[in-house]
Short mmCIF file of C-alpha atoms in Angstrom, two decimals:
data_model
loop_
_atom_site.label_atom_id
_atom_site.label_comp_id
_atom_site.label_asym_id
_atom_site.label_seq_id
_atom_site.Cartn_x
_atom_site.Cartn_y
_atom_site.Cartn_z
CA UNK A 1353 -9.43 20.64 -26.78
CA UNK A 1354 -7.04 19.47 -24.17
CA UNK A 1355 -6.88 15.83 -23.53
CA UNK A 1356 -6.19 14.53 -19.99
CA UNK A 1357 -3.08 12.40 -19.77
CA UNK A 1358 -3.43 8.73 -19.84
CA UNK A 1359 -2.66 6.93 -16.59
CA UNK A 1360 -1.97 3.15 -16.65
CA UNK A 1361 -2.43 1.63 -13.24
CA UNK A 1362 -2.72 -1.54 -11.30
CA UNK A 1363 -3.61 -2.47 -7.80
CA UNK A 1364 -2.27 -4.73 -5.09
CA UNK A 1365 -4.94 -6.13 -2.81
CA UNK A 1366 -3.78 -7.59 0.44
CA UNK A 1367 -5.71 -9.55 3.12
CA UNK A 1368 -4.80 -11.22 6.37
CA UNK A 1369 -6.41 -11.96 9.69
CA UNK A 1370 -7.00 -8.50 11.25
CA UNK A 1371 -6.01 -6.43 8.28
CA UNK A 1372 -6.37 -5.46 4.64
CA UNK A 1373 -4.89 -2.98 2.16
CA UNK A 1374 -5.56 -1.98 -1.48
CA UNK A 1375 -2.72 0.01 -3.00
CA UNK A 1376 -3.12 1.60 -6.46
CA UNK A 1377 0.14 1.86 -8.37
CA UNK A 1378 1.18 3.41 -11.69
CA UNK A 1379 2.71 0.97 -14.13
CA UNK A 1380 6.03 2.87 -14.19
CA UNK A 1381 9.31 1.10 -13.82
CA UNK A 1382 9.45 2.34 -10.25
CA UNK A 1383 7.09 1.96 -7.39
CA UNK A 1384 4.76 4.93 -7.70
CA UNK A 1385 1.72 4.89 -5.34
CA UNK A 1386 -1.44 6.65 -6.81
CA UNK A 1387 -3.67 6.02 -3.70
CA UNK A 1388 -4.31 3.58 -0.98
CA UNK A 1389 -6.70 2.30 1.64
CA UNK A 1390 -5.73 0.13 4.66
CA UNK A 1391 -7.41 -1.22 7.75
CA UNK A 1392 -5.58 -2.80 10.66
CA UNK A 1393 -7.19 -4.10 13.68
CA UNK A 1394 -10.37 -2.13 12.94
CA UNK A 1395 -8.61 1.20 12.29
CA UNK A 1396 -8.95 2.48 8.65
CA UNK A 1397 -6.48 4.71 6.88
CA UNK A 1398 -6.99 6.41 3.49
CA UNK A 1399 -5.13 8.61 1.04
CA UNK A 1400 -8.47 10.31 0.28
CA UNK A 1401 -12.23 9.92 0.45
CA UNK A 1402 -12.31 8.37 -3.05
CA UNK A 1403 -10.33 5.42 -1.55
CA UNK A 1404 -12.50 5.12 1.54
CA UNK A 1405 -13.05 6.70 4.88
CA UNK A 1406 -10.19 6.64 7.39
CA UNK A 1407 -7.42 8.56 9.01
CA UNK A 1408 -5.64 10.60 6.38
CA UNK A 1409 -2.33 9.22 5.16
CA UNK A 1410 0.17 10.19 2.39
CA UNK A 1411 2.96 8.27 0.91
CA UNK A 1412 6.13 8.75 2.82
CA UNK A 1413 8.25 6.45 0.65
CA UNK A 1414 7.81 3.58 -1.67
CA UNK A 1415 10.66 1.36 -2.90
CA UNK A 1416 11.02 -1.78 -4.85
CA UNK A 1417 14.10 -3.92 -5.42
CA UNK A 1418 14.20 -7.35 -7.04
CA UNK A 1419 11.30 -9.34 -5.66
CA UNK A 1420 10.64 -6.98 -2.67
CA UNK A 1421 8.43 -3.95 -2.18
CA UNK A 1422 8.39 -1.55 0.75
CA UNK A 1423 5.81 1.28 1.25
CA UNK A 1424 5.39 3.61 4.26
CA UNK A 1425 2.41 5.92 4.74
CA UNK A 1426 2.73 8.83 6.99
CA UNK A 1427 0.44 11.47 8.49
CA UNK A 1428 -0.17 14.55 6.28
CA UNK A 1429 2.53 16.52 8.28
CA UNK A 1430 5.17 13.83 7.54
CA UNK A 1431 5.81 13.39 11.26
CA UNK A 1432 4.95 9.76 11.96
CA UNK A 1433 4.79 6.60 9.93
CA UNK A 1434 1.22 5.33 10.36
CA UNK A 1435 1.11 2.27 8.00
CA UNK A 1436 3.85 0.13 6.60
CA UNK A 1437 3.66 -2.60 3.93
CA UNK A 1438 6.55 -5.02 3.42
CA UNK A 1439 6.10 -7.49 0.62
CA UNK A 1440 7.99 -10.21 -1.22
CA UNK A 1441 7.04 -11.72 -4.58
CA UNK A 1442 6.32 -15.49 -4.57
CA UNK A 1443 6.68 -16.14 -8.36
CA UNK A 1444 5.77 -19.84 -8.19
CA UNK A 1445 2.42 -18.87 -6.51
CA UNK A 1446 2.11 -15.51 -8.34
CA UNK A 1447 1.23 -13.66 -5.07
CA UNK A 1448 2.89 -11.18 -2.79
CA UNK A 1449 3.35 -12.10 0.84
CA UNK A 1450 4.50 -10.01 3.84
CA UNK A 1451 3.36 -7.81 6.66
CA UNK A 1452 0.91 -4.83 6.96
CA UNK A 1453 1.69 -2.81 10.12
CA UNK A 1454 0.05 0.03 11.86
CA UNK A 1455 1.38 1.09 15.21
CA UNK A 1456 2.23 -1.97 17.29
CA UNK A 1457 -0.23 -4.24 15.27
CA UNK A 1458 1.36 -6.34 12.52
CA UNK A 1459 -0.67 -8.53 10.19
CA UNK A 1460 0.68 -11.25 7.88
CA UNK A 1461 -0.91 -10.68 4.48
CA UNK A 1462 -1.03 -12.25 1.10
CA UNK A 1463 -1.73 -10.03 -1.88
CA UNK A 1464 -2.86 -10.34 -5.45
CA UNK A 1465 -2.20 -7.91 -8.33
CA UNK A 1466 -4.85 -6.72 -10.67
#
């Protein structure tokens, strides 16, 4: 019998007035996005129906350095950035804070990890 590979993962859950995002990450030493759902100003985006209904997005780039994380989601043709997430770790509060952006709309968010 073949066993499926084990996948260790976590999630970052972000909320702000006018937007929210849930980004599932692997627990590698680099930022590796497994899937995501975001909603900004009433418009939803999703990497797949298992994450929720919304405009289809794929990971364009994901990068972390020090206490910062940057993730851009693009359309499936890799033509336009549809959703951007810019976060900074606030160790004293044990939260991420930053912005969630879609188009011209930008939302200040705070995020927890789980």
